[in-house]
Coordinates of C-alpha atoms in Angstrom, one line a residue:
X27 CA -64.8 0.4 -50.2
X28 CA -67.9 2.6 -51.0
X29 CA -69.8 4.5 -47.8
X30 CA -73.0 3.1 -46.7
X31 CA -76.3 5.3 -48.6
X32 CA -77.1 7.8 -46.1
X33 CA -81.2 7.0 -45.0
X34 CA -84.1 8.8 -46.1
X35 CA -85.2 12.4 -44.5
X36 CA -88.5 12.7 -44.1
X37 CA -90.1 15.3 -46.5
X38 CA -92.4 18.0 -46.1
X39 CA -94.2 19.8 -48.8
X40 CA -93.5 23.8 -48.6
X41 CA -97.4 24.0 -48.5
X42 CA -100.8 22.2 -49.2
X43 CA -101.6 18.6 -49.3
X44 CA -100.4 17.6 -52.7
X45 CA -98.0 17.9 -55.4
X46 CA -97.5 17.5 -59.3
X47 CA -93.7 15.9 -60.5
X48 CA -92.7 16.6 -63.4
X49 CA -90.7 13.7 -64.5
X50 CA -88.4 13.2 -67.1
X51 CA -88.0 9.8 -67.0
X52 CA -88.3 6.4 -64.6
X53 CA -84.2 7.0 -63.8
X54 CA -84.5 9.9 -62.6
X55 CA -88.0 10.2 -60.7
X56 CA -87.5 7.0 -59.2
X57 CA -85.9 7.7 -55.9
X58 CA -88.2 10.6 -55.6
X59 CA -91.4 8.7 -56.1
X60 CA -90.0 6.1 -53.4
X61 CA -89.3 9.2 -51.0
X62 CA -92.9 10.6 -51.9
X63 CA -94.4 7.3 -50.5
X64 CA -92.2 7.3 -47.4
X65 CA -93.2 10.6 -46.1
X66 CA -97.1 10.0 -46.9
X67 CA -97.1 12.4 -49.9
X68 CA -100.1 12.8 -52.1
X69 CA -98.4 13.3 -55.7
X70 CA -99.5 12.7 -58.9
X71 CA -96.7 12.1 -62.3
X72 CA -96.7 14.9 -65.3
X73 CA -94.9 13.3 -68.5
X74 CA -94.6 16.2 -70.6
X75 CA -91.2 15.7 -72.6
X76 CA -91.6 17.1 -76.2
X77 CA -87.7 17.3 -76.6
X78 CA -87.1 13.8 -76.1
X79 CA -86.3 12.3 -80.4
X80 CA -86.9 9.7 -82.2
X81 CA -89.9 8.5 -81.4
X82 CA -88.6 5.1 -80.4
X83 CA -86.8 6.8 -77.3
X84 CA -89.6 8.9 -76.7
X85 CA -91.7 5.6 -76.2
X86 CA -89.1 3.6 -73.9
X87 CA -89.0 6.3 -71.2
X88 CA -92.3 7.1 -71.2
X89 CA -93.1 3.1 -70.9
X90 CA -90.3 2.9 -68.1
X91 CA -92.2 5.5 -66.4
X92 CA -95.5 4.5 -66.2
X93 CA -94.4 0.7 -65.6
X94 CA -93.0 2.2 -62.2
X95 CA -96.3 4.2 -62.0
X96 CA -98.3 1.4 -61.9
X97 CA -96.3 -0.4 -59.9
X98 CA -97.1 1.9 -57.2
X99 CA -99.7 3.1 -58.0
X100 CA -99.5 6.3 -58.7
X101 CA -102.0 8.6 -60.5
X102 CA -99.7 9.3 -64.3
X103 CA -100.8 12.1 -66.5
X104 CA -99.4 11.5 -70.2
X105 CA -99.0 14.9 -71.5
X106 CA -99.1 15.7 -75.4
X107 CA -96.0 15.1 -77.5
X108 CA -95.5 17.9 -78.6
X109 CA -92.6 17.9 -80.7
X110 CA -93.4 20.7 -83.4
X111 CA -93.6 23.7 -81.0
X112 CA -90.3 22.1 -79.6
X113 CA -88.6 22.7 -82.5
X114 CA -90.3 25.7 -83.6
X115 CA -88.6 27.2 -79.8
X116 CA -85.2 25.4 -80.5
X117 CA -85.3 26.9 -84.3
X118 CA -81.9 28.9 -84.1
X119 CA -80.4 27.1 -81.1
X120 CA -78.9 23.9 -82.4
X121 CA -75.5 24.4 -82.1
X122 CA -76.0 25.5 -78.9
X123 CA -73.9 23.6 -76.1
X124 CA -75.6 21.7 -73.2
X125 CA -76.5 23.7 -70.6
X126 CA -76.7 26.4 -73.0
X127 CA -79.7 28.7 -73.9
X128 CA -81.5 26.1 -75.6
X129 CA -81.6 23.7 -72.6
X130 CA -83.2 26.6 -70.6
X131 CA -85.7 27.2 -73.4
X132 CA -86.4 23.1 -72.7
X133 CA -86.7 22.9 -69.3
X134 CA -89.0 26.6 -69.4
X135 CA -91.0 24.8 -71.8
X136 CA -91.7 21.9 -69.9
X137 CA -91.7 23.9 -66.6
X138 CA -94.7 26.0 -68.4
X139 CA -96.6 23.2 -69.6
X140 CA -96.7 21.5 -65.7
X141 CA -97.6 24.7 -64.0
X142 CA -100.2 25.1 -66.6
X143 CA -101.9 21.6 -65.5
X144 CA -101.2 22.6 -61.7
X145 CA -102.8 25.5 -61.7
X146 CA -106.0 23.9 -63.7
X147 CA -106.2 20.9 -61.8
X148 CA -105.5 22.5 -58.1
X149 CA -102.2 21.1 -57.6
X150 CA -100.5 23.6 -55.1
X151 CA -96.9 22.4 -55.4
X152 CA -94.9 21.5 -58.7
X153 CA -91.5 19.8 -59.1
X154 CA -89.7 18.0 -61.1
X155 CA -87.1 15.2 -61.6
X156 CA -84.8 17.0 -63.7
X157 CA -82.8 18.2 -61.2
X158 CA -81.2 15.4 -59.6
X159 CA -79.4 14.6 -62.5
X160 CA -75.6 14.9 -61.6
X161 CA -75.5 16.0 -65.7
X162 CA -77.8 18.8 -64.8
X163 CA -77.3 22.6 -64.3
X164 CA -79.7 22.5 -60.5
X165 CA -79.9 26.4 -60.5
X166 CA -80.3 26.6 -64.3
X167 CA -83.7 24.1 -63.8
X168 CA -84.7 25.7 -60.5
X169 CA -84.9 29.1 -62.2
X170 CA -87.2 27.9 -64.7
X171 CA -89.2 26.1 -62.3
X172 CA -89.7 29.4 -60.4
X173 CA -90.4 31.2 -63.5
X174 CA -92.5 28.9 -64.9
X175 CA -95.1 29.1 -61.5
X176 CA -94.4 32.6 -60.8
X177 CA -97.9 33.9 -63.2
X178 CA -100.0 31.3 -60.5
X179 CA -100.9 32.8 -57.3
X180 CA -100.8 30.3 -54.9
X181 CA -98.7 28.0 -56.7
X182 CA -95.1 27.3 -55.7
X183 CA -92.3 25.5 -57.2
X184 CA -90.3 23.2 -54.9
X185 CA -86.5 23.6 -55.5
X186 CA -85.3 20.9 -52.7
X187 CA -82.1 19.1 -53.7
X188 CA -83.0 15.7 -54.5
X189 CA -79.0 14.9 -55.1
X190 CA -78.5 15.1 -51.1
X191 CA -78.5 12.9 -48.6
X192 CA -78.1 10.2 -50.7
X193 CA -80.7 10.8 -53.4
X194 CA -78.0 10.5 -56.2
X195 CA -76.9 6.7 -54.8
X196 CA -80.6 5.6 -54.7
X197 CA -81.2 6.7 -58.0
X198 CA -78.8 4.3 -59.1
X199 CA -79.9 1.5 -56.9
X200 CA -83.4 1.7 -57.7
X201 CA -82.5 2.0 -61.4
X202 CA -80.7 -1.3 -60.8
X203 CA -83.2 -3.0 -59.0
X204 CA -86.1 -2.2 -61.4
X205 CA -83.9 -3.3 -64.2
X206 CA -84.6 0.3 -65.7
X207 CA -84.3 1.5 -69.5
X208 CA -80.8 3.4 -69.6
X209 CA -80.6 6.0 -72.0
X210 CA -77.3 7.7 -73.2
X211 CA -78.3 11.3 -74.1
X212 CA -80.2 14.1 -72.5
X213 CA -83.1 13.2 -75.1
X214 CA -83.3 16.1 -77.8
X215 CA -81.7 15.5 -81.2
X216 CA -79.3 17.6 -80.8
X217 CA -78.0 15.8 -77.8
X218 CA -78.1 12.5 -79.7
X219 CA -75.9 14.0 -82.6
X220 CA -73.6 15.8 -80.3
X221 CA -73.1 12.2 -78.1
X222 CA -72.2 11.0 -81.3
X223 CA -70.3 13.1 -82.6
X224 CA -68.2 12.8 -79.0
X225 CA -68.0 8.9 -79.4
X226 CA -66.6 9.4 -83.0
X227 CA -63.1 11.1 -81.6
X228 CA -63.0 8.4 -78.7
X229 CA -63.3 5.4 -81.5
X230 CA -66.7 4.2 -80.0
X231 CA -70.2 2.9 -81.6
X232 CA -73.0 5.3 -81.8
X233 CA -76.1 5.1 -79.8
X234 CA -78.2 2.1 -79.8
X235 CA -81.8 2.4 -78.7
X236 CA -83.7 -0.1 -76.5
X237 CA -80.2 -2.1 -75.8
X238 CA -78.7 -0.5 -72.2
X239 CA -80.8 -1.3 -69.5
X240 CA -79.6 -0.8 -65.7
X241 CA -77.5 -3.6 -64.3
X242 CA -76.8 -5.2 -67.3
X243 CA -73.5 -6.5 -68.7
X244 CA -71.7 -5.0 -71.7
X245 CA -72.0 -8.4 -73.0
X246 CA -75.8 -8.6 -72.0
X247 CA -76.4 -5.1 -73.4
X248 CA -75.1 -6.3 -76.7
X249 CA -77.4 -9.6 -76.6
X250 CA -80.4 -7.5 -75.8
X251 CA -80.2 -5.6 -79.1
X252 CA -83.0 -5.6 -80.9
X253 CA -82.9 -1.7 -82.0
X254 CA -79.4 -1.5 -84.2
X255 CA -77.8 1.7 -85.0
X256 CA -79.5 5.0 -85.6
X257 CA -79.1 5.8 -89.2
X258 CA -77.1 8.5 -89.9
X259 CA -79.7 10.6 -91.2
X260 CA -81.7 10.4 -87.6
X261 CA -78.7 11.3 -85.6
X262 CA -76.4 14.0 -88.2
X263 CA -79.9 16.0 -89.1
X264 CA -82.5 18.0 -87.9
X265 CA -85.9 18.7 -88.2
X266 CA -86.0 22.4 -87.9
X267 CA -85.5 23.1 -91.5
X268 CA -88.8 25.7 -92.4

């Protein structure tokens, strides 16, 4: 028998009247946005995920995200995708494990991109979804959040715990309820080939985009397909080469 979802504390932002989240995809910033609007929190949605590859992937979060945006109507900035300087940061990092050096190079990058924007636009507060990932280093991303506001005076990075209090349950619910997008890597290609690798030794298919969505079926996940395989050469190379 599972324990009843613990309800929603009211928030409180550390300071001024409104905040910018990053977010990282509709999963993940879901419960937050829903907390946002409970507590009467003027915020506005940062998309700025230059890591996320193929394309294809790229395009189904961002779509998931700004479906929910809308939804509830809530202001969504759509940030460049900037994949070149991505890869011109990761060059010399792809072997490195998650968690690793190159995910803190990913979320800095990101981190510096949103502060950037804050500080232009007169956001006093930044966040971000990241974090409430159970697949996520927290202090690894809070670090970088810090860092990346630290050059703005009178900017401040909000490092609450978004897993608490039942955060990490509602996630999941609302993901289920909104029939949300369900992707299977972190989002860089190096996550996609390492997943894949990993499936390999367990006897299991590679990744399939656009076919797991929340609350589905294995069987209705399968039905759903409409994306096949990722060829080999999309998920076993790289485009860092030069």
């Amino acid at each position: 028998m599972t324990s009843p979802i613990p309800t929603r504390q009211p928030l409180q932002l550390p300071q001024g009247q409104r905040l910018l989240l990053h977010s990282c995809c509709a999963p993940c910033s879901g419960e937050l946005m829903e907390a946002f609007v409970e507590s009467g929190i003027d915020y506005t949605i940062f998309f700025y995920n230059p890591n996320i590859h193929p394309l294809k992937e790229y395009e189904l979060r961002k779509q998931e995200n700004i479906r929910f945006a809308e939804k509830n109507g809530v202001p969504f900035i759509d940030a460049d995708y900037d994949t070149d300087a991505w890869f011109a940061r990761a060059k010399g990092m792809e072997n490195e494990p998650e968690r690793g050096i190159r995910c803190t190079m990913c979320f800095d990058m990101r981190f510096e991109r949103t502060a950037l924007y804050a500080h232009e636009h007169g956001f006093p507060v930044i966040t971000s979804s990241l974090g409430i990932s159970r697949w996520k280093n927290m202090e690894q991303i809070n670090d970088c959040g810090h860092r990346a506001a630290a050059p703005y005076p009178g900017l401040v990075y909000w490092d609450y715990n978004w897993r608490k209090n039942g955060g990490s349950q509602r996630m999941i619910e609302i993901s289920k309820r909104e029939h949300f997008y369900q992707q299977e890597y972190c989002g860089c290609v190096y996550s996609l080939r390492d997943t894949n690798q990993h499936r390999r030794t367990q006897g299991r298919e590679r990744i399939k985009l656009g076919v797991l969505y929340y609350g589905d079926t294995p069987e209705s996940a399968n039905t759903n397909s409409t994306s096949g395989v990722i060829p080999t050469e999309t998920t076993e190379t790289t485009e860092t080469t030069d």
